[in-house]
């Protein structure tokens, strides 16, 4: 994951976050969560969640707890995050 002042990108998945121009520093938009304004920490978490769901390094029991914790931070259910990302990336 690459985190800059204005954007967050991933070398693993084709999802990104960007700071909203003309807004407060804390207002971010995430590609797979359209219509939501997130904090920078939430935007980082959203990209991390996309990486975990679409390209997990090593599946295991602890990854489920991490996914659940990140989804809770974003105020979404893990299954909803998985469904949204699956629809955006049908070949993964």
Backbone as a printed PyTorch tensor [residue, N CA C, xyz], in Angstrom:
tensor([[[  0.8460,  -1.1660,   0.0000],
         [  0.0000,   0.0000,   0.0000],
         [  0.8990,   1.2380,   0.0000]],

        [[  0.5150,   2.2110,  -0.7950],
         [  1.2570,   3.4680,  -0.8970],
         [  0.3650,   4.5990,  -0.3980]],

        [[  0.7760,   5.2510,   0.6680],
         [ -0.0100,   6.3070,   1.2880],
         [  0.7090,   7.6330,   1.0930]],

        [[  0.0330,   8.5570,   0.4360],
         [  0.5700,   9.9010,   0.2020],
         [ -0.3860,  10.9170,   0.8160]],

        [[ -0.0380,  12.1800,   0.6790],
         [ -0.8760,  13.2460,   1.2310],
         [ -2.2490,  13.2980,   0.5600]],

        [[ -2.3100,  12.9740,  -0.7470],
         [ -3.5560,  13.1100,  -1.4950],
         [ -4.1430,  11.7940,  -1.9850]],

        [[ -3.4000,  10.6980,  -1.8850],
         [ -3.9360,   9.4420,  -2.4120],
         [ -3.3840,   8.2310,  -1.6590]],

        [[ -4.1310,   7.1480,  -1.7850],
         [ -3.7300,   5.8570,  -1.2380],
         [ -3.9650,   4.8460,  -2.3400]],

        [[ -2.9280,   4.1330,  -2.7200],
         [ -3.0480,   3.1280,  -3.7750],
         [ -2.4680,   1.8090,  -3.2770]],

        [[ -2.7260,   0.7850,  -4.0620],
         [ -2.2600,  -0.5500,  -3.7050],
         [ -1.5400,  -1.1600,  -4.8930]],

        [[ -0.5000,  -1.8990,  -4.6180],
         [  0.1730,  -2.6300,  -5.6830],
         [ -0.4430,  -4.0180,  -5.8580]],

        [[ -1.4090,  -4.3390,  -5.0240],
         [ -2.0210,  -5.6610,  -5.0180],
         [ -3.4040,  -5.6730,  -5.6670]],

        [[ -4.1840,  -4.6210,  -5.4500],
         [ -5.5490,  -4.5410,  -5.9880],
         [ -5.7450,  -3.2160,  -6.7280]],

        [[ -6.7200,  -3.1870,  -7.5960],
         [ -7.0030,  -1.9820,  -8.3830],
         [ -8.0160,  -1.0780,  -7.7020]],

        [[ -7.8650,  -0.8510,  -6.4530],
         [ -8.7230,   0.0670,  -5.7050],
         [ -7.8480,   1.1850,  -5.1640]],

        [[ -8.4540,   2.3320,  -4.8950],
         [ -7.6780,   3.4870,  -4.4460],
         [ -8.5350,   4.3750,  -3.5600]],

        [[ -7.8810,   5.3060,  -2.9030],
         [ -8.5530,   6.3450,  -2.1330],
         [ -7.9110,   7.6670,  -2.5010]],

        [[ -8.7030,   8.7260,  -2.4280],
         [ -8.1690,  10.0520,  -2.7140],
         [ -8.8110,  11.0730,  -1.7930]],

        [[ -8.0000,  12.0540,  -1.4250],
         [ -8.5090,  13.1370,  -0.5990],
         [ -9.3940,  14.0180,  -1.4660]],

        [[-10.5120,  14.4320,  -0.9340],
         [-11.4410,  15.2510,  -1.7050],
         [-10.9320,  16.6870,  -1.7920]],

        [[-10.7380,  17.1840,  -3.0080],
         [-10.2540,  18.5640,  -3.1570],
         [-11.3070,  19.5510,  -2.6600]],

        [[-10.8420,  20.5910,  -2.0240],
         [-11.7490,  21.6180,  -1.5390],
         [-12.4540,  21.2460,  -0.2450]],

        [[-12.1280,  20.0940,   0.3150],
         [-12.7130,  19.6510,   1.5780],
         [-11.6570,  19.7000,   2.6660]],

        [[-12.0740,  19.3210,   3.8430],
         [-11.1260,  19.2360,   4.9560],
         [-10.0940,  18.1470,   4.6640]],

        [[ -8.9440,  18.2410,   5.3100],
         [ -7.8950,  17.2310,   5.1400],
         [ -8.3770,  15.8340,   5.4830]],

        [[ -9.4070,  15.7650,   6.3040],
         [ -9.8720,  14.4590,   6.7780],
         [-10.8940,  13.8120,   5.8540]],

        [[-11.2880,  14.4600,   4.7820],
         [-12.3320,  13.9270,   3.9000],
         [-11.7280,  13.1610,   2.7240]],

        [[-11.9940,  11.8570,   2.6980],
         [-11.4550,  10.9670,   1.6770],
         [-12.5740,  10.1900,   1.0070]],

        [[-12.3390,   9.8040,  -0.2380],
         [-13.2480,   8.9720,  -1.0170],
         [-12.4990,   7.6940,  -1.3810]],

        [[-13.1790,   6.5640,  -1.2650],
         [-12.5890,   5.2660,  -1.6060],
         [-13.3290,   4.7060,  -2.8100]],

        [[-12.5830,   4.2010,  -3.7750],
         [-13.1620,   3.7500,  -5.0470],
         [-14.2550,   2.7040,  -4.8790]],

        [[-14.1190,   1.7930,  -3.9480],
         [-15.1120,   0.7260,  -3.8410],
         [-16.2250,   1.0360,  -2.8390]],

        [[-16.1810,   2.2300,  -2.2470],
         [-17.2380,   2.6810,  -1.3400],
         [-17.7850,   4.0240,  -1.8230]],

        [[-18.3630,   4.0580,  -3.0240],
         [-18.8270,   5.3310,  -3.5840],
         [-19.9240,   5.9770,  -2.7330]],

        [[-19.8690,   7.2910,  -2.6970],
         [-20.8830,   8.0390,  -1.9600],
         [-20.5810,   8.2200,  -0.4820]],

        [[-19.5300,   7.6050,  -0.0060],
         [-19.1700,   7.7420,   1.4040],
         [-17.9550,   8.6500,   1.5460]],

        [[-17.9710,   9.4940,   2.5400],
         [-16.8150,  10.3220,   2.8770],
         [-16.2100,   9.7280,   4.1430]],

        [[-14.9410,   9.3810,   4.0490],
         [-14.2530,   8.7160,   5.1430],
         [-13.1070,   9.5610,   5.6670]],

        [[-12.6290,   9.2070,   6.8400],
         [-11.4190,   9.8290,   7.3630],
         [-10.2190,   9.1820,   6.6750]],

        [[ -9.0620,   9.7670,   6.8580],
         [ -7.8440,   9.1910,   6.2750],
         [ -7.5890,   7.7950,   6.8340]],

        [[ -7.7630,   7.6280,   8.1400],
         [ -7.5590,   6.3170,   8.7600],
         [ -8.5390,   5.2860,   8.2010]],

        [[ -9.7860,   5.6930,   7.9900],
         [-10.7700,   4.7770,   7.4140],
         [-10.4300,   4.4490,   5.9650]],

        [[ -9.9170,   5.4180,   5.2210],
         [ -9.5360,   5.1690,   3.8290],
         [ -8.3890,   4.1600,   3.7620]],

        [[ -7.4210,   4.2980,   4.6410],
         [ -6.3300,   3.3230,   4.7020],
         [ -6.8920,   1.9480,   5.0450]],

        [[ -7.7930,   1.8980,   6.0160],
         [ -8.4100,   0.6300,   6.4140],
         [ -9.1930,   0.0140,   5.2570]],

        [[ -9.8820,   0.8380,   4.4820],
         [-10.6740,   0.3330,   3.3540],
         [ -9.7880,  -0.2930,   2.2840]],

        [[ -8.6500,   0.3010,   2.0200],
         [ -7.7280,  -0.2810,   1.0390],
         [ -7.1060,  -1.5540,   1.6080]],

        [[ -6.7890,  -1.5430,   2.8850],
         [ -6.2630,  -2.7520,   3.5220],
         [ -7.2950,  -3.8760,   3.4620]],

        [[ -8.5490,  -3.5550,   3.7030],
         [ -9.6090,  -4.5510,   3.6400],
         [ -9.7470,  -5.1170,   2.2290]],

        [[ -9.6670,  -4.2570,   1.2350],
         [ -9.7240,  -4.7290,  -0.1550],
         [ -8.5730,  -5.6840,  -0.4420]],

        [[ -7.3920,  -5.3630,   0.0380],
         [ -6.2450,  -6.2490,  -0.1640],
         [ -6.4580,  -7.5980,   0.5240]],

        [[ -6.9670,  -7.5570,   1.7370],
         [ -7.1850,  -8.8020,   2.4750],
         [ -8.2390,  -9.6860,   1.8230]],

        [[ -9.2890,  -9.0560,   1.2950],
         [-10.3740,  -9.8380,   0.7050],
         [-10.0720, -10.3150,  -0.7090]],

        [[ -9.3390,  -9.5160,  -1.4640],
         [ -9.0860,  -9.8680,  -2.8680],
         [ -7.7750, -10.6060,  -3.0870]],

        [[ -6.8070, -10.3800,  -2.2250],
         [ -5.4950, -11.0140,  -2.4140],
         [ -4.8610, -11.3250,  -1.0650]],

        [[ -5.4890, -12.2010,  -0.2940],
         [ -4.9340, -12.4890,   1.0320],
         [ -3.5560, -13.1400,   0.9290]],

        [[ -2.6390, -12.6570,   1.7390],
         [ -1.2780, -13.1940,   1.7270],
         [ -1.2740, -14.6430,   2.1990]],

        [[ -1.9360, -14.8820,   3.3080],
         [ -2.0380, -16.2420,   3.8390],
         [ -3.3640, -16.3850,   4.5460]],

        [[ -4.3010, -17.1010,   3.9410],
         [ -5.5890, -17.2930,   4.6090],
         [ -5.4000, -18.0470,   5.9280]],

        [[ -6.1880, -17.6880,   6.8910],
         [ -6.1170, -18.3610,   8.1740],
         [ -7.1800, -17.8290,   9.1080]],

        [[ -7.2710, -18.4170,  10.2610],
         [ -8.2960, -18.0140,  11.2200],
         [ -8.1160, -16.5710,  11.6620]],

        [[ -6.8730, -16.1240,  11.8390],
         [ -6.6430, -14.7620,  12.3010],
         [ -7.0070, -13.7190,  11.2520]],

        [[ -6.9940, -14.0900,   9.9810],
         [ -7.3620, -13.1330,   8.9370],
         [ -8.8440, -12.7760,   9.0410]],

        [[ -9.6680, -13.7230,   9.4880],
         [-11.0960, -13.4510,   9.6470],
         [-11.3340, -12.4000,  10.7360]],

        [[-10.5920, -12.4830,  11.8040],
         [-10.7150, -11.5040,  12.8800],
         [-10.2550, -10.1280,  12.4140]],

        [[ -9.1840, -10.0870,  11.6410],
         [ -8.6890,  -8.8150,  11.1050],
         [ -9.7060,  -8.2000,  10.1610]],

        [[-10.2710,  -9.0090,   9.2690],
         [-11.2940,  -8.5320,   8.3350],
         [-12.4940,  -7.9930,   9.1050]],

        [[-12.9400,  -8.7070,  10.1140],
         [-14.0910,  -8.2730,  10.9100],
         [-13.8060,  -6.9520,  11.6210]],

        [[-12.6080,  -6.8030,  12.1690],
         [-12.2510,  -5.5750,  12.8860],
         [-12.1850,  -4.3760,  11.9440]],

        [[-11.6200,  -4.5730,  10.7700],
         [-11.5290,  -3.4730,   9.8080],
         [-12.9140,  -3.0980,   9.2960]],

        [[-13.7250,  -4.0970,   8.9910],
         [-15.0860,  -3.8230,   8.5150],
         [-15.8730,  -3.0500,   9.5730]],

        [[-15.7040,  -3.4130,  10.8340],
         [-16.3860,  -2.6990,  11.9150],
         [-15.9360,  -1.2390,  11.9740]],

        [[-14.6440,  -1.0110,  11.7750],
         [-14.1170,   0.3610,  11.7520],
         [-14.7810,   1.1790,  10.6510]],

        [[-15.1290,   0.5180,   9.5450],
         [-15.7660,   1.2050,   8.4190],
         [-17.2840,   1.2460,   8.5380]],

        [[-17.8260,   0.5470,   9.5230],
         [-19.2660,   0.5300,   9.7220],
         [-20.0050,  -0.3390,   8.7110]],

        [[-19.3370,  -1.3900,   8.2300],
         [-19.9730,  -2.3070,   7.2930],
         [-19.7560,  -3.7450,   7.7640]],

        [[-20.5770,  -4.6400,   7.2670],
         [-20.4020,  -6.0530,   7.5920],
         [-19.3610,  -6.6500,   6.6490]],

        [[-18.5590,  -7.5800,   7.1360],
         [-17.5580,  -8.2090,   6.2690],
         [-18.1670,  -8.8210,   5.0090]],

        [[-19.3310,  -9.4330,   5.1260],
         [-19.9670, -10.0620,   3.9680],
         [-20.3560,  -9.0190,   2.9200]],

        [[-20.7680,  -7.8340,   3.3670],
         [-21.1180,  -6.7680,   2.4220],
         [-19.8760,  -6.2420,   1.7090]],

        [[-18.7780,  -6.1200,   2.4360],
         [-17.5210,  -5.6990,   1.8120],
         [-17.0800,  -6.7320,   0.7860]],

        [[-17.1550,  -8.0020,   1.1600],
         [-16.7600,  -9.0770,   0.2430],
         [-17.6340,  -9.0930,  -1.0020]],

        [[-18.9370,  -8.9060,  -0.8290],
         [-19.8570,  -8.9090,  -1.9730],
         [-19.5860,  -7.7280,  -2.9000]],

        [[-19.3700,  -6.5590,  -2.3370],
         [-19.0890,  -5.3700,  -3.1510],
         [-17.8040,  -5.5530,  -3.9430]],

        [[-16.7590,  -6.0030,  -3.2750],
         [-15.4800,  -6.1930,  -3.9600],
         [-15.5410,  -7.3220,  -4.9780]],

        [[-16.2750,  -8.3620,  -4.6660],
         [-16.4380,  -9.4780,  -5.6060],
         [-17.1480,  -9.0200,  -6.8660]],

        [[-18.1470,  -8.1850,  -6.7160],
         [-18.8730,  -7.6690,  -7.8750],
         [-17.9750,  -6.7720,  -8.7290]],

        [[-17.0770,  -6.0310,  -8.0940],
         [-16.1620,  -5.1490,  -8.8110],
         [-15.0250,  -5.9020,  -9.4760]],

        [[-14.7080,  -7.0750,  -8.9600],
         [-13.5870,  -7.8830,  -9.4460],
         [-14.0460,  -9.3290,  -9.6400]],

        [[-14.8920,  -9.5840, -10.6200],
         [-15.4940, -10.9200, -10.7760],
         [-14.4910, -12.0290, -11.0810]],

        [[-13.3260, -11.7180, -11.5690],
         [-12.3570, -12.7530, -11.9370],
         [-11.3690, -13.0840, -10.8260]],

        [[-11.5790, -12.5480,  -9.6530],
         [-10.6500, -12.8270,  -8.5280],
         [-11.1880, -13.9080,  -7.6510]]])
